[in-house]
Amino acid sequence: QLQLVESGGGLVQPGGSLRLSCAASGFTLDDYAIGWFRQAPGQEREGVSCISRSGGSTNYADSVKGRFTISRDNAKNTVYLQMNSLKPEDTAVYYCAAVRITSSWVPDMCLMQPGFFGSWGQGTRVTVSS
């Protein structure tokens, strides 16, 4: 079973930066598309970013576009979310998720919807406050 562990969260001032990591164990991430989601207290879980199996396709929520960057390092079995110019509204628990894609006929893409993914980490908390 694929296990995902997020790290890198913490307290940061507005305008600051954090880099979140999603480390996988059990299996390599070569055949997985990865998504980042976040959930604030009392709010619905929302998609932040995702990256396709090959890394050739990425998507971002409009609210983070230009500020966040998703990347993957398959040699380290890790996916990253670089977060710059952080705002108080970015405060949330951030989760990474993975779905295995084994068919060669599936386009190199990702879908920023929770139902698209099968495996989830436990989350890492990000607080942006002055």
Tab-separated table of N, CA, C and O in Angstrom:
chain	number	residue	atom	x	y	z
A	1	GLN	N	0.841	-1.191	0.000
A	1	GLN	CA	0.000	0.000	0.000
A	1	GLN	C	0.880	1.246	0.000
A	1	GLN	O	1.824	1.340	0.774
A	2	LEU	N	0.552	2.184	-0.868
A	2	LEU	CA	1.298	3.424	-0.948
A	2	LEU	C	1.032	4.267	0.296
A	2	LEU	O	-0.118	4.472	0.682
A	3	GLN	N	2.099	4.755	0.909
A	3	GLN	CA	2.002	5.649	2.053
A	3	GLN	C	2.576	7.011	1.684
A	3	GLN	O	3.639	7.100	1.072
A	4	LEU	N	1.869	8.065	2.069
A	4	LEU	CA	2.284	9.430	1.785
A	4	LEU	C	2.420	10.201	3.087
A	4	LEU	O	1.532	10.140	3.942
A	5	VAL	N	3.520	10.921	3.238
A	5	VAL	CA	3.774	11.715	4.434
A	5	VAL	C	4.152	13.120	4.021
A	5	VAL	O	5.163	13.324	3.339
A	6	GLU	N	3.342	14.094	4.448
A	6	GLU	CA	3.627	15.498	4.171
A	6	GLU	C	4.515	16.084	5.262
A	6	GLU	O	4.435	15.684	6.426
A	7	SER	N	5.320	17.065	4.890
A	7	SER	CA	6.139	17.785	5.845
A	7	SER	C	6.423	19.179	5.301
A	7	SER	O	6.177	19.459	4.136
A	8	GLY	N	6.941	20.041	6.145
A	8	GLY	CA	7.338	21.374	5.730
A	8	GLY	C	6.404	22.482	6.150
A	8	GLY	O	6.712	23.659	5.934
A	9	GLY	N	5.278	22.145	6.744
A	9	GLY	CA	4.356	23.165	7.195
A	9	GLY	C	4.872	23.891	8.423
A	9	GLY	O	5.857	23.502	9.043
A	10	GLY	N	4.192	24.976	8.762
A	10	GLY	CA	4.578	25.756	9.917
A	10	GLY	C	3.952	27.126	9.898
A	10	GLY	O	3.021	27.389	9.137
A	11	LEU	N	4.471	28.000	10.739
A	11	LEU	CA	3.998	29.376	10.855
A	11	LEU	C	4.912	30.290	10.057
A	11	LEU	O	6.140	30.240	10.205
A	12	VAL	N	4.313	31.123	9.225
A	12	VAL	CA	5.078	32.046	8.395
A	12	VAL	C	4.320	33.360	8.289
A	12	VAL	O	3.088	33.383	8.343
A	13	GLN	N	5.050	34.454	8.158
A	13	GLN	CA	4.429	35.762	8.004
A	13	GLN	C	3.932	35.969	6.581
A	13	GLN	O	4.439	35.350	5.639
A	14	PRO	N	2.923	36.814	6.399
A	14	PRO	CA	2.486	37.124	5.037
A	14	PRO	C	3.646	37.589	4.171
A	14	PRO	O	4.498	38.361	4.606
A	15	GLY	N	3.666	37.107	2.939
A	15	GLY	CA	4.757	37.400	2.026
A	15	GLY	C	5.899	36.416	2.095
A	15	GLY	O	6.792	36.445	1.233
A	16	GLY	N	5.892	35.543	3.075
A	16	GLY	CA	6.945	34.560	3.235
A	16	GLY	C	6.763	33.356	2.337
A	16	GLY	O	5.832	33.279	1.537
A	17	SER	N	7.665	32.396	2.493
A	17	SER	CA	7.678	31.206	1.654
A	17	SER	C	7.812	29.947	2.496
A	17	SER	O	8.407	29.956	3.571
A	18	LEU	N	7.252	28.871	1.983
A	18	LEU	CA	7.411	27.540	2.542
A	18	LEU	C	7.507	26.548	1.398
A	18	LEU	O	6.941	26.774	0.326
A	19	ARG	N	8.207	25.454	1.629
A	19	ARG	CA	8.215	24.360	0.683
A	19	ARG	C	7.699	23.109	1.366
A	19	ARG	O	8.310	22.610	2.318
A	20	LEU	N	6.578	22.611	0.882
A	20	LEU	CA	6.005	21.383	1.395
A	20	LEU	C	6.559	20.191	0.628
A	20	LEU	O	6.801	20.272	-0.569
A	21	SER	N	6.741	19.092	1.330
A	21	SER	CA	7.206	17.856	0.724
A	21	SER	C	6.183	16.759	0.947
A	21	SER	O	5.529	16.706	1.988
A	22	CYS	N	6.057	15.899	-0.031
A	22	CYS	CA	5.211	14.718	0.052
A	22	CYS	C	6.082	13.526	-0.287
A	22	CYS	O	6.433	13.314	-1.454
A	23	ALA	N	6.454	12.766	0.722
A	23	ALA	CA	7.343	11.627	0.551
A	23	ALA	C	6.531	10.336	0.502
A	23	ALA	O	5.664	10.115	1.343
A	24	ALA	N	6.836	9.501	-0.460
A	24	ALA	CA	6.118	8.248	-0.653
A	24	ALA	C	6.962	7.066	-0.204
A	24	ALA	O	8.186	7.071	-0.322
A	25	SER	N	6.295	6.061	0.305
A	25	SER	CA	6.935	4.804	0.651
A	25	SER	C	6.029	3.661	0.236
A	25	SER	O	4.833	3.841	0.035
A	26	GLY	N	6.601	2.481	0.111
A	26	GLY	CA	5.844	1.318	-0.316
A	26	GLY	C	5.953	1.070	-1.803
A	26	GLY	O	6.145	-0.076	-2.232
A	27	PHE	N	5.818	2.128	-2.588
A	27	PHE	CA	5.939	2.066	-4.032
A	27	PHE	C	6.631	3.324	-4.533
A	27	PHE	O	6.615	4.357	-3.867
A	28	THR	N	7.209	3.227	-5.716
A	28	THR	CA	7.743	4.411	-6.363
A	28	THR	C	6.594	5.209	-6.973
A	28	THR	O	5.515	4.676	-7.244
A	29	LEU	N	6.846	6.488	-7.198
A	29	LEU	CA	5.820	7.383	-7.722
A	29	LEU	C	5.824	7.480	-9.240
A	29	LEU	O	5.110	8.312	-9.800
A	30	ASP	N	6.591	6.644	-9.912
A	30	ASP	CA	6.722	6.740	-11.364
A	30	ASP	C	5.387	6.656	-12.087
A	30	ASP	O	5.201	7.300	-13.126
A	31	ASP	N	4.465	5.860	-11.567
A	31	ASP	CA	3.189	5.634	-12.229
A	31	ASP	C	2.043	6.404	-11.596
A	31	ASP	O	0.882	6.085	-11.845
A	32	TYR	N	2.337	7.419	-10.814
A	32	TYR	CA	1.315	8.137	-10.057
A	32	TYR	C	1.228	9.598	-10.457
A	32	TYR	O	2.245	10.284	-10.585
A	33	ALA	N	0.009	10.071	-10.621
A	33	ALA	CA	-0.247	11.502	-10.629
A	33	ALA	C	-0.447	11.958	-9.185
A	33	ALA	O	-0.978	11.214	-8.359
A	34	ILE	N	-0.009	13.174	-8.869
A	34	ILE	CA	-0.024	13.672	-7.498
A	34	ILE	C	-0.795	14.988	-7.435
A	34	ILE	O	-0.640	15.850	-8.305
A	35	GLY	N	-1.581	15.135	-6.386
A	35	GLY	CA	-2.300	16.377	-6.157
A	35	GLY	C	-2.035	16.932	-4.773
A	35	GLY	O	-1.735	16.182	-3.837
A	36	TRP	N	-2.105	18.244	-4.667
A	36	TRP	CA	-2.084	18.935	-3.384
A	36	TRP	C	-3.455	19.568	-3.148
A	36	TRP	O	-3.997	20.233	-4.034
A	37	PHE	N	-3.983	19.358	-1.961
A	37	PHE	CA	-5.256	19.917	-1.549
A	37	PHE	C	-5.077	20.631	-0.217
A	37	PHE	O	-4.113	20.389	0.496
A	38	ARG	N	-6.019	21.492	0.115
A	38	ARG	CA	-5.973	22.156	1.410
A	38	ARG	C	-7.375	22.301	1.966
A	38	ARG	O	-8.348	22.354	1.220
A	39	GLN	N	-7.440	22.366	3.287
A	39	GLN	CA	-8.713	22.499	3.964
A	39	GLN	C	-8.553	23.409	5.169
A	39	GLN	O	-7.782	23.115	6.076
A	40	ALA	N	-9.284	24.511	5.164
A	40	ALA	CA	-9.321	25.425	6.290
A	40	ALA	C	-10.448	25.016	7.226
A	40	ALA	O	-11.403	24.347	6.810
A	41	PRO	N	-10.379	25.407	8.506
A	41	PRO	CA	-11.437	25.035	9.451
A	41	PRO	C	-12.815	25.464	8.968
A	41	PRO	O	-13.021	26.614	8.581
A	42	GLY	N	-13.751	24.527	8.969
A	42	GLY	CA	-15.103	24.805	8.545
A	42	GLY	C	-15.298	24.936	7.048
A	42	GLY	O	-16.406	25.255	6.607
A	43	GLN	N	-14.256	24.702	6.274
A	43	GLN	CA	-14.322	24.858	4.830
A	43	GLN	C	-14.226	23.516	4.122
A	43	GLN	O	-13.777	22.521	4.684
A	44	GLU	N	-14.651	23.512	2.886
A	44	GLU	CA	-14.545	22.330	2.050
A	44	GLU	C	-13.103	22.149	1.592
A	44	GLU	O	-12.367	23.122	1.398
A	45	ARG	N	-12.701	20.902	1.426
A	45	ARG	CA	-11.378	20.640	0.891
A	45	ARG	C	-11.307	21.080	-0.569
A	45	ARG	O	-12.182	20.748	-1.366
A	46	GLU	N	-10.276	21.831	-0.910
A	46	GLU	CA	-10.157	22.359	-2.247
A	46	GLU	C	-8.825	21.972	-2.882
A	46	GLU	O	-7.812	21.825	-2.201
A	47	GLY	N	-8.847	21.827	-4.184
A	47	GLY	CA	-7.636	21.525	-4.914
A	47	GLY	C	-6.725	22.733	-5.007
A	47	GLY	O	-7.178	23.856	-5.229
A	48	VAL	N	-5.440	22.508	-4.858
A	48	VAL	CA	-4.426	23.550	-4.949
A	48	VAL	C	-3.605	23.402	-6.222
A	48	VAL	O	-3.430	24.361	-6.982
A	49	SER	N	-3.108	22.203	-6.453
A	49	SER	CA	-2.266	21.944	-7.606
A	49	SER	C	-2.194	20.450	-7.843
A	49	SER	O	-2.482	19.654	-6.952
A	50	CYS	N	-1.806	20.063	-9.042
A	50	CYS	CA	-1.566	18.662	-9.332
A	50	CYS	C	-0.520	18.557	-10.427
A	50	CYS	O	-0.281	19.512	-11.177
A	51	ILE	N	0.095	17.382	-10.500
A	51	ILE	CA	1.124	17.119	-11.494
A	51	ILE	C	0.899	15.734	-12.068
A	51	ILE	O	0.567	14.789	-11.350
A	52	SER	N	1.055	15.614	-13.378
A	52	SER	CA	0.787	14.364	-14.057
A	52	SER	C	1.870	13.332	-13.776
A	52	SER	O	2.903	13.623	-13.167
A	53	ARG	N	1.623	12.109	-14.242
A	53	ARG	CA	2.553	11.013	-14.007
A	53	ARG	C	3.958	11.332	-14.480
A	53	ARG	O	4.941	11.060	-13.776
A	54	SER	N	4.077	11.885	-15.665
A	54	SER	CA	5.384	12.196	-16.231
A	54	SER	C	5.942	13.529	-15.750
A	54	SER	O	7.132	13.810	-15.955
A	55	GLY	N	5.112	14.342	-15.137
A	55	GLY	CA	5.520	15.684	-14.763
A	55	GLY	C	5.350	16.701	-15.871
A	55	GLY	O	5.661	17.879	-15.672
A	56	GLY	N	4.851	16.261	-17.021
A	56	GLY	CA	4.726	17.144	-18.159
A	56	GLY	C	3.509	18.040	-18.142
A	56	GLY	O	3.406	18.957	-18.968
A	57	SER	N	2.586	17.796	-17.243
A	57	SER	CA	1.372	18.590	-17.154
A	57	SER	C	1.110	18.950	-15.701
A	57	SER	O	1.175	18.084	-14.829
A	58	THR	N	0.832	20.211	-15.450
A	58	THR	CA	0.504	20.686	-14.108
A	58	THR	C	-0.721	21.583	-14.161
A	58	THR	O	-0.998	22.216	-15.182
A	59	ASN	N	-1.438	21.644	-13.063
A	59	ASN	CA	-2.587	22.526	-12.922
A	59	ASN	C	-2.513	23.240	-11.582
A	59	ASN	O	-1.987	22.701	-10.604
A	60	TYR	N	-3.066	24.453	-11.550
A	60	TYR	CA	-3.079	25.256	-10.336
A	60	TYR	C	-4.436	25.912	-10.165
A	60	TYR	O	-5.079	26.310	-11.141
A	61	ALA	N	-4.855	26.030	-8.915
A	61	ALA	CA	-6.020	26.843	-8.624
A	61	ALA	C	-5.721	28.299	-8.955
A	61	ALA	O	-4.585	28.763	-8.807
A	62	ASP	N	-6.738	29.014	-9.409
A	62	ASP	CA	-6.538	30.417	-9.761
A	62	ASP	C	-5.987	31.229	-8.586
A	62	ASP	O	-5.217	32.175	-8.782
A	63	SER	N	-6.368	30.854	-7.377
A	63	SER	CA	-5.963	31.604	-6.204
A	63	SER	C	-4.473	31.491	-5.887
A	63	SER	O	-3.939	32.313	-5.150
A	64	VAL	N	-3.798	30.475	-6.435
A	64	VAL	CA	-2.381	30.278	-6.140
A	64	VAL	C	-1.504	30.392	-7.375
A	64	VAL	O	-0.272	30.360	-7.249
A	65	LYS	N	-2.094	30.540	-8.536
A	65	LYS	CA	-1.334	30.589	-9.777
A	65	LYS	C	-0.346	31.754	-9.754
A	65	LYS	O	-0.698	32.879	-9.412
A	66	GLY	N	0.887	31.459	-10.121
A	66	GLY	CA	1.942	32.458	-10.095
A	66	GLY	C	2.675	32.547	-8.785
A	66	GLY	O	3.748	33.168	-8.725
A	67	ARG	N	2.127	31.956	-7.727
A	67	ARG	CA	2.759	31.981	-6.414
A	67	ARG	C	3.264	30.605	-5.983
A	67	ARG	O	4.278	30.510	-5.302
A	68	PHE	N	2.539	29.554	-6.366
A	68	PHE	CA	2.892	28.195	-5.986
A	68	PHE	C	3.453	27.451	-7.188
A	68	PHE	O	3.036	27.681	-8.329
A	69	THR	N	4.359	26.518	-6.941
A	69	THR	CA	4.931	25.681	-7.979
A	69	THR	C	5.013	24.240	-7.490
A	69	THR	O	5.579	23.974	-6.427
A	70	ILE	N	4.442	23.328	-8.266
A	70	ILE	CA	4.515	21.910	-7.942
A	70	ILE	C	5.611	21.263	-8.788
A	70	ILE	O	5.808	21.618	-9.946
A	71	SER	N	6.331	20.331	-8.199
A	71	SER	CA	7.379	19.622	-8.912
A	71	SER	C	7.530	18.231	-8.322
A	71	SER	O	7.030	17.953	-7.235
A	72	ARG	N	8.212	17.369	-9.051
A	72	ARG	CA	8.432	16.022	-8.547
A	72	ARG	C	9.854	15.574	-8.822
A	72	ARG	O	10.461	15.944	-9.828
A	73	ASP	N	10.379	14.777	-7.914
A	73	ASP	CA	11.699	14.192	-8.031
A	73	ASP	C	11.525	12.700	-7.800
A	73	ASP	O	11.526	12.230	-6.663
A	74	ASN	N	11.359	11.962	-8.882
A	74	ASN	CA	11.084	10.533	-8.759
A	74	ASN	C	12.256	9.764	-8.147
A	74	ASN	O	12.050	8.737	-7.502
A	75	ALA	N	13.474	10.254	-8.339
A	75	ALA	CA	14.630	9.603	-7.739
A	75	ALA	C	14.551	9.626	-6.220
A	75	ALA	O	15.051	8.719	-5.551
A	76	LYS	N	13.943	10.664	-5.669
A	76	LYS	CA	13.758	10.785	-4.230
A	76	LYS	C	12.373	10.353	-3.781
A	76	LYS	O	12.069	10.415	-2.593
A	77	ASN	N	11.545	9.947	-4.731
A	77	ASN	CA	10.184	9.512	-4.427
A	77	ASN	C	9.411	10.594	-3.675
A	77	ASN	O	8.669	10.315	-2.727
A	78	THR	N	9.577	11.832	-4.112
A	78	THR	CA	9.035	12.979	-3.401
A	78	THR	C	8.438	13.984	-4.377
A	78	THR	O	8.973	14.203	-5.461
A	79	VAL	N	7.337	14.589	-3.967
A	79	VAL	CA	6.709	15.685	-4.685
A	79	VAL	C	6.750	16.920	-3.791
A	79	VAL	O	6.573	16.820	-2.570
A	80	TYR	N	6.979	18.071	-4.395
A	80	TYR	CA	7.120	19.311	-3.642
A	80	TYR	C	6.050	20.324	-4.043
A	80	TYR	O	5.552	20.314	-5.167
A	81	LEU	N	5.734	21.189	-3.111
A	81	LEU	CA	4.905	22.352	-3.387
A	81	LEU	C	5.629	23.569	-2.829
A	81	LEU	O	5.665	23.768	-1.611
A	82	GLN	N	6.226	24.347	-3.720
A	82	GLN	CA	6.892	25.582	-3.324
A	82	GLN	C	5.852	26.684	-3.250
A	82	GLN	O	5.176	26.968	-4.237
A	83	MET	N	5.728	27.311	-2.097
A	83	MET	CA	4.714	28.330	-1.859
A	83	MET	C	5.411	29.647	-1.556
A	83	MET	O	6.104	29.766	-0.541
A	84	ASN	N	5.232	30.623	-2.426
A	84	ASN	CA	5.815	31.946	-2.269
A	84	ASN	C	4.716	32.983	-2.107
A	84	ASN	O	3.559	32.742	-2.436
A	85	SER	N	5.093	34.144	-1.617
A	85	SER	CA	4.161	35.258	-1.437
A	85	SER	C	2.905	34.816	-0.702
A	85	SER	O	1.780	35.099	-1.120
A	86	LEU	N	3.093	34.137	0.396
A	86	LEU	CA	1.974	33.553	1.124
A	86	LEU	C	1.059	34.624	1.704
A	86	LEU	O	1.510	35.689	2.135
A	87	LYS	N	-0.227	34.314	1.707
A	87	LYS	CA	-1.267	35.199	2.205
A	87	LYS	C	-2.000	34.535	3.361
A	87	LYS	O	-2.021	33.310	3.458
A	88	PRO	N	-2.624	35.328	4.231
A	88	PRO	CA	-3.399	34.720	5.324
A	88	PRO	C	-4.445	33.728	4.843
A	88	PRO	O	-4.704	32.736	5.534
A	89	GLU	N	-5.035	33.962	3.686
A	89	GLU	CA	-6.039	33.048	3.168
A	89	GLU	C	-5.464	31.711	2.703
A	89	GLU	O	-6.226	30.801	2.362
A	90	ASP	N	-4.140	31.584	2.682
A	90	ASP	CA	-3.511	30.301	2.397
A	90	ASP	C	-3.463	29.398	3.625
A	90	ASP	O	-3.049	28.239	3.512
A	91	THR	N	-3.847	29.908	4.775
A	91	THR	CA	-3.826	29.126	6.006
A	91	THR	C	-4.770	27.937	5.894
A	91	THR	O	-5.961	28.098	5.613
A	92	ALA	N	-4.243	26.743	6.108
A	92	ALA	CA	-5.029	25.518	5.982
A	92	ALA	C	-4.143	24.327	6.325
A	92	ALA	O	-2.925	24.463	6.480
A	93	VAL	N	-4.762	23.172	6.433
A	93	VAL	CA	-4.030	21.918	6.445
A	93	VAL	C	-3.879	21.469	4.996
A	93	VAL	O	-4.867	21.400	4.263
A	94	TYR	N	-2.663	21.179	4.607
A	94	TYR	CA	-2.371	20.796	3.236
A	94	TYR	C	-2.151	19.292	3.153
A	94	TYR	O	-1.398	18.718	3.941
A	95	TYR	N	-2.800	18.665	2.187
A	95	TYR	CA	-2.730	17.232	1.980
A	95	TYR	C	-2.178	16.929	0.591
A	95	TYR	O	-2.499	17.621	-0.372
A	96	CYS	N	-1.370	15.885	0.487
A	96	CYS	CA	-1.018	15.371	-0.822
A	96	CYS	C	-1.781	14.074	-1.066
A	96	CYS	O	-2.171	13.371	-0.130
A	97	ALA	N	-2.009	13.788	-2.322
A	97	ALA	CA	-2.769	12.614	-2.715
A	97	ALA	C	-2.182	12.042	-3.993
A	97	ALA	O	-1.570	12.763	-4.785
A	98	ALA	N	-2.383	10.744	-4.195
A	98	ALA	CA	-1.806	10.059	-5.341
A	98	ALA	C	-2.813	9.107	-5.961
A	98	ALA	O	-3.662	8.541	-5.270
A	99	VAL	N	-2.714	8.940	-7.264
A	99	VAL	CA	-3.503	7.949	-7.981
A	99	VAL	C	-2.595	7.271	-9.004
A	99	VAL	O	-1.837	7.940	-9.707
A	100	ARG	N	-2.677	5.948	-9.050
A	100	ARG	CA	-1.852	5.207	-9.983
A	100	ARG	C	-2.506	5.182	-11.356
A	100	ARG	O	-3.701	4.911	-11.488
A	101	ILE	N	-1.702	5.458	-12.362
A	101	ILE	CA	-2.154	5.450	-13.746
A	101	ILE	C	-1.245	4.500	-14.514
A	101	ILE	O	-0.062	4.794	-14.719
A	102	THR	N	-1.792	3.364	-14.925
A	102	THR	CA	-0.994	2.309	-15.537
A	102	THR	C	-1.211	2.162	-17.032
A	102	THR	O	-0.415	1.509	-17.706
A	103	SER	N	-2.254	2.745	-17.575
A	103	SER	CA	-2.580	2.591	-18.985
A	103	SER	C	-1.792	3.577	-19.830
A	103	SER	O	-1.741	4.770	-19.528
A	104	SER	N	-1.214	3.062	-20.908
A	104	SER	CA	-0.503	3.915	-21.851
A	104	SER	C	-1.442	4.797	-22.653
A	104	SER	O	-0.998	5.766	-23.277
A	105	TRP	N	-2.731	4.449	-22.654
A	105	TRP	CA	-3.711	5.209	-23.429
A	105	TRP	C	-4.270	6.400	-22.670
A	105	TRP	O	-4.994	7.209	-23.242
A	106	VAL	N	-3.965	6.505	-21.390
A	106	VAL	CA	-4.442	7.630	-20.596
A	106	VAL	C	-3.576	8.853	-20.890
A	106	VAL	O	-2.354	8.769	-20.828
A	107	PRO	N	-4.191	9.980	-21.202
A	107	PRO	CA	-3.397	11.184	-21.457
A	107	PRO	C	-2.544	11.570	-20.261
A	107	PRO	O	-2.885	11.290	-19.108
A	108	ASP	N	-1.426	12.219	-20.535
A	108	ASP	CA	-0.547	12.704	-19.472
A	108	ASP	C	-1.185	13.959	-18.877
A	108	ASP	O	-0.936	15.079	-19.338
A	109	MET	N	-1.997	13.757	-17.854
A	109	MET	CA	-2.748	14.851	-17.273
A	109	MET	C	-3.036	14.577	-15.807
A	109	MET	O	-2.722	13.507	-15.282
A	110	CYS	N	-3.606	15.559	-15.147
A	110	CYS	CA	-4.103	15.372	-13.796
A	110	CYS	C	-5.376	16.185	-13.631
A	110	CYS	O	-5.615	17.155	-14.346
A	111	LEU	N	-6.192	15.767	-12.679
A	111	LEU	CA	-7.475	16.393	-12.424
A	111	LEU	C	-7.521	16.821	-10.966
A	111	LEU	O	-7.322	15.997	-10.068
A	112	MET	N	-7.777	18.088	-10.721
A	112	MET	CA	-7.725	18.631	-9.376
A	112	MET	C	-9.060	18.456	-8.656
A	112	MET	O	-9.707	19.421	-8.249
A	113	GLN	N	-9.448	17.209	-8.495
A	113	GLN	CA	-10.652	16.838	-7.785
A	113	GLN	C	-10.320	15.717	-6.814
A	113	GLN	O	-9.608	14.784	-7.167
A	114	PRO	N	-10.835	15.787	-5.574
A	114	PRO	CA	-10.499	14.747	-4.592
A	114	PRO	C	-10.817	13.332	-5.058
A	114	PRO	O	-10.061	12.402	-4.767
A	115	GLY	N	-11.927	13.157	-5.787
A	115	GLY	CA	-12.324	11.834	-6.230
A	115	GLY	C	-11.396	11.208	-7.238
A	115	GLY	O	-11.481	10.002	-7.489
A	116	PHE	N	-10.516	11.992	-7.819
A	116	PHE	CA	-9.561	11.489	-8.787
A	116	PHE	C	-8.461	10.668	-8.120
A	116	PHE	O	-7.840	9.826	-8.777
A	117	PHE	N	-8.225	10.893	-6.843
A	117	PHE	CA	-7.099	10.308	-6.133
A	117	PHE	C	-7.544	9.225	-5.161
A	117	PHE	O	-8.641	9.288	-4.603
A	118	GLY	N	-6.666	8.248	-4.940
A	118	GLY	CA	-6.996	7.123	-4.090
A	118	GLY	C	-6.262	7.073	-2.764
A	118	GLY	O	-6.807	6.591	-1.776
A	119	SER	N	-5.028	7.553	-2.719
A	119	SER	CA	-4.207	7.513	-1.510
A	119	SER	C	-3.963	8.925	-1.008
A	119	SER	O	-3.676	9.825	-1.797
A	120	TRP	N	-4.051	9.101	0.310
A	120	TRP	CA	-3.923	10.416	0.925
A	120	TRP	C	-2.962	10.388	2.102
A	120	TRP	O	-2.880	9.398	2.836
A	121	GLY	N	-2.238	11.490	2.289
A	121	GLY	CA	-1.434	11.667	3.484
A	121	GLY	C	-2.264	12.222	4.620
A	121	GLY	O	-3.459	12.485	4.486
A	122	GLN	N	-1.616	12.419	5.765
A	122	GLN	CA	-2.310	12.902	6.957
A	122	GLN	C	-2.380	14.419	7.043
A	122	GLN	O	-3.130	14.957	7.857
A	123	GLY	N	-1.612	15.114	6.232
A	123	GLY	CA	-1.675	16.557	6.179
A	123	GLY	C	-0.587	17.241	6.979
A	123	GLY	O	-0.047	16.692	7.938
A	124	THR	N	-0.263	18.462	6.575
A	124	THR	CA	0.660	19.313	7.309
A	124	THR	C	0.052	20.711	7.394
A	124	THR	O	-0.488	21.222	6.415
A	125	ARG	N	0.114	21.310	8.566
A	125	ARG	CA	-0.569	22.571	8.809
A	125	ARG	C	0.299	23.751	8.396
A	125	ARG	O	1.478	23.833	8.745
A	126	VAL	N	-0.315	24.679	7.672
A	126	VAL	CA	0.322	25.922	7.260
A	126	VAL	C	-0.472	27.072	7.842
A	126	VAL	O	-1.680	27.172	7.617
A	127	THR	N	0.195	27.937	8.582
A	127	THR	CA	-0.438	29.113	9.156
A	127	THR	C	0.300	30.353	8.688
A	127	THR	O	1.508	30.481	8.910
A	128	VAL	N	-0.417	31.254	8.040
A	128	VAL	CA	0.152	32.506	7.543
A	128	VAL	C	-0.458	33.630	8.361
A	128	VAL	O	-1.644	33.936	8.228
A	129	SER	N	0.342	34.238	9.207
A	129	SER	CA	-0.170	35.255	10.127
A	129	SER	C	0.955	36.171	10.558
A	129	SER	O	2.108	35.758	10.680
A	130	SER	N	0.606	37.431	10.792
A	130	SER	CA	1.552	38.399	11.323
A	130	SER	C	1.400	38.562	12.827
A	130	SER	O	2.144	39.296	13.455
